[in-house]
Coordinates of C-alpha atoms in Angstrom, one line a residue:
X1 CA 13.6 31.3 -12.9
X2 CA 10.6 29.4 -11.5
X3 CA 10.4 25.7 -12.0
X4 CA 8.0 23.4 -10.2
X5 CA 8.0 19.6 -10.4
X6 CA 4.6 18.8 -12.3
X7 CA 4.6 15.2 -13.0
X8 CA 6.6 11.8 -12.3
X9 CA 6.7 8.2 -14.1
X10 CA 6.2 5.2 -12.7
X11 CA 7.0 2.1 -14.4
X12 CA 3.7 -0.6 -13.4
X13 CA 3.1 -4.2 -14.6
X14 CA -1.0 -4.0 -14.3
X15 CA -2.3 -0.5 -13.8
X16 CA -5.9 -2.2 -12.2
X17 CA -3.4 -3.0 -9.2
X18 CA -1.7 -0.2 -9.0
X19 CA -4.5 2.4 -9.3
X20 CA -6.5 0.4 -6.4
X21 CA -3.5 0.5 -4.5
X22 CA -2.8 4.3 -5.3
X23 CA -5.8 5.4 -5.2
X24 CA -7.2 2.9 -2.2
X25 CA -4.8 2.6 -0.1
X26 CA -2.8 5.9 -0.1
X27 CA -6.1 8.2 -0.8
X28 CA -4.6 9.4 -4.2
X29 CA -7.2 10.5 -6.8
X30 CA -6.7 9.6 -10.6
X31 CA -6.9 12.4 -12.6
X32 CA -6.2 11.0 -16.2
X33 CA -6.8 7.5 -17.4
X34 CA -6.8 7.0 -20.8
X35 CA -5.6 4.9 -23.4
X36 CA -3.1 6.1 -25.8
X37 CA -1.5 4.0 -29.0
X38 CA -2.2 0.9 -27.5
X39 CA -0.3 2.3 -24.2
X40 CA -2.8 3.1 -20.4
X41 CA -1.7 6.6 -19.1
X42 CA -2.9 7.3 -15.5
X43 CA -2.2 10.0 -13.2
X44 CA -2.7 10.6 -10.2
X45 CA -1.9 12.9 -7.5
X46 CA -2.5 13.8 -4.0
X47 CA -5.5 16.5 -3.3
X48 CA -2.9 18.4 -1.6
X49 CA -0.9 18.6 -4.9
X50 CA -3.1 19.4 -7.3
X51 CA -0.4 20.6 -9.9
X52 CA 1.7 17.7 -9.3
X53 CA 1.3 13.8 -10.9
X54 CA 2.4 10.6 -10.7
X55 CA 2.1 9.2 -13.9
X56 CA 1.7 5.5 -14.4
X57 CA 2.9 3.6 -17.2
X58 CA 4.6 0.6 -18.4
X59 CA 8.2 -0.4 -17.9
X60 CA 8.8 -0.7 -21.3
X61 CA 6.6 2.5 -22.5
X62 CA 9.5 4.6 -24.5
X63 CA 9.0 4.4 -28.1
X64 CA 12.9 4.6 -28.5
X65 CA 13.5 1.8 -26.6
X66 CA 15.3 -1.4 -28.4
X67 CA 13.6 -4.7 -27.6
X68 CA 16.3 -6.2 -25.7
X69 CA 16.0 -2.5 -23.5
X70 CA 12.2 -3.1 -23.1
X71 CA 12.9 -6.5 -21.8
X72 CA 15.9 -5.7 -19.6
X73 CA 13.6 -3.4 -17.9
X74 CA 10.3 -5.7 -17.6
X75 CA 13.0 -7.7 -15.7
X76 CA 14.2 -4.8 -13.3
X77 CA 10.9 -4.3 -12.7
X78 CA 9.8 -7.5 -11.9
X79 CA 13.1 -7.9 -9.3
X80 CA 11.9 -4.2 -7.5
X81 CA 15.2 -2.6 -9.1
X82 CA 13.5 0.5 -10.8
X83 CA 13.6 3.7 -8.5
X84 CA 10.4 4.4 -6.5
X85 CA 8.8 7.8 -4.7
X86 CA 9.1 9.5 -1.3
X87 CA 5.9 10.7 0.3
X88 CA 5.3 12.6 3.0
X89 CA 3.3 12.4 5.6
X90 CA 2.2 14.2 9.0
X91 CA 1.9 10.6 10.9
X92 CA 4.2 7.7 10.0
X93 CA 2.7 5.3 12.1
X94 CA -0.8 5.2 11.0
X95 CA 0.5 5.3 7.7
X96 CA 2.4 2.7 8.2
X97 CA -0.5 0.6 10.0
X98 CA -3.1 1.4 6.7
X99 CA -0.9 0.2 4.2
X100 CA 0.8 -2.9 6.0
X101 CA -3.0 -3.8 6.0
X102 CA -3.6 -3.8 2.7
X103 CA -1.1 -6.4 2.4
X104 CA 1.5 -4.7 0.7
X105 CA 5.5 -5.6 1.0
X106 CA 6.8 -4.2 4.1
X107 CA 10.3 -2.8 3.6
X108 CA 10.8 -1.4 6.6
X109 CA 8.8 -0.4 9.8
X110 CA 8.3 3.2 10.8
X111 CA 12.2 4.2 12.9
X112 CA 13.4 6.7 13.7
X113 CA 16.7 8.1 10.8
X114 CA 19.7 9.8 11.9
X115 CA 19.1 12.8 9.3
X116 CA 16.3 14.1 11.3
X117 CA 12.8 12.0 10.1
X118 CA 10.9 8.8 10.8
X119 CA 10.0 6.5 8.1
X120 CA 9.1 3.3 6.6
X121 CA 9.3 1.7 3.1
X122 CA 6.7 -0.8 1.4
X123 CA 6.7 -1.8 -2.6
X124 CA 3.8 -1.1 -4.6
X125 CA 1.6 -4.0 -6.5
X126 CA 5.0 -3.5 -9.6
X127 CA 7.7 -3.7 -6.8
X128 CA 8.6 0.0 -6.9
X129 CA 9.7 1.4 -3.5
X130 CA 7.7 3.7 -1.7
X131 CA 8.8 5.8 1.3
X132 CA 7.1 8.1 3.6
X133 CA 8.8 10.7 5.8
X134 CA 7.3 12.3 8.5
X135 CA 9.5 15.5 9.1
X136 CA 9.8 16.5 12.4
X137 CA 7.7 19.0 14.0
X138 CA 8.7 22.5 15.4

């Protein structure tokens, strides 16, 4: 069986900030952005990916969501609780450098992990964590 991962959610409090971080910041190009029942879908993806998406949306986007679930996770989102993405990345470093320059919440600083890569962490503009791996070479 062939299955291939073609898109990912994101939950994001304003999707101006997120896009201009995405899309800015980490070289991401949007692919989608429309409006949709008084919902913002945006995807975006690396041009090295062009079959896969990250999808941006709000926290509290499910239609089958009770009220008191759409509010518990406005509030996960808001403390950085929600699960985030791993990029990555041919040179940690720079990486590292561009984004901590945008101003965005450091996490961690580019080291060097015991399971064979070097990375570092930041949050995006909704608090999600992002990391990026460089893999070693060989």
């Amino acid at each position: 069986m062939d299955v291939k991962l073609a898109q990912c959610f994101l939950a994001v409090d304003d999707h101006d900030k997120a896009v201009a971080f995405y899309r800015d910041v980490l070289g991401l190009e949007v692919r989608n952005d429309v409006g949709f029942e008084g919902m913002r879908w945006v995807t975006l993806g690396s041009p090295l990916q062009p079959d896969v998406e990250i999808v941006l949306e709000p926290p509290d986007a499910s239609p089958d969501a009770s009220p008191a679930d759409k509010q518990a996770l406005n509030e996960l989102l808001a403390k950085g609780l929600l699960r985030g993405v791993i990029f990555t990345t041919p040179d940690c470093d720079a990486l590292y450098e561009r984004v901590r320059r945008s101003g965005a919440d450091v996490l961690q600083e580019p080291m060097d992990q015991p399971y064979g890569v070097r990375d570092c962490a930041f949050r995006d503009p909704a608090g999600n964590q992002l990391r990026f791996i460089e893999r070693p070479t060989a």
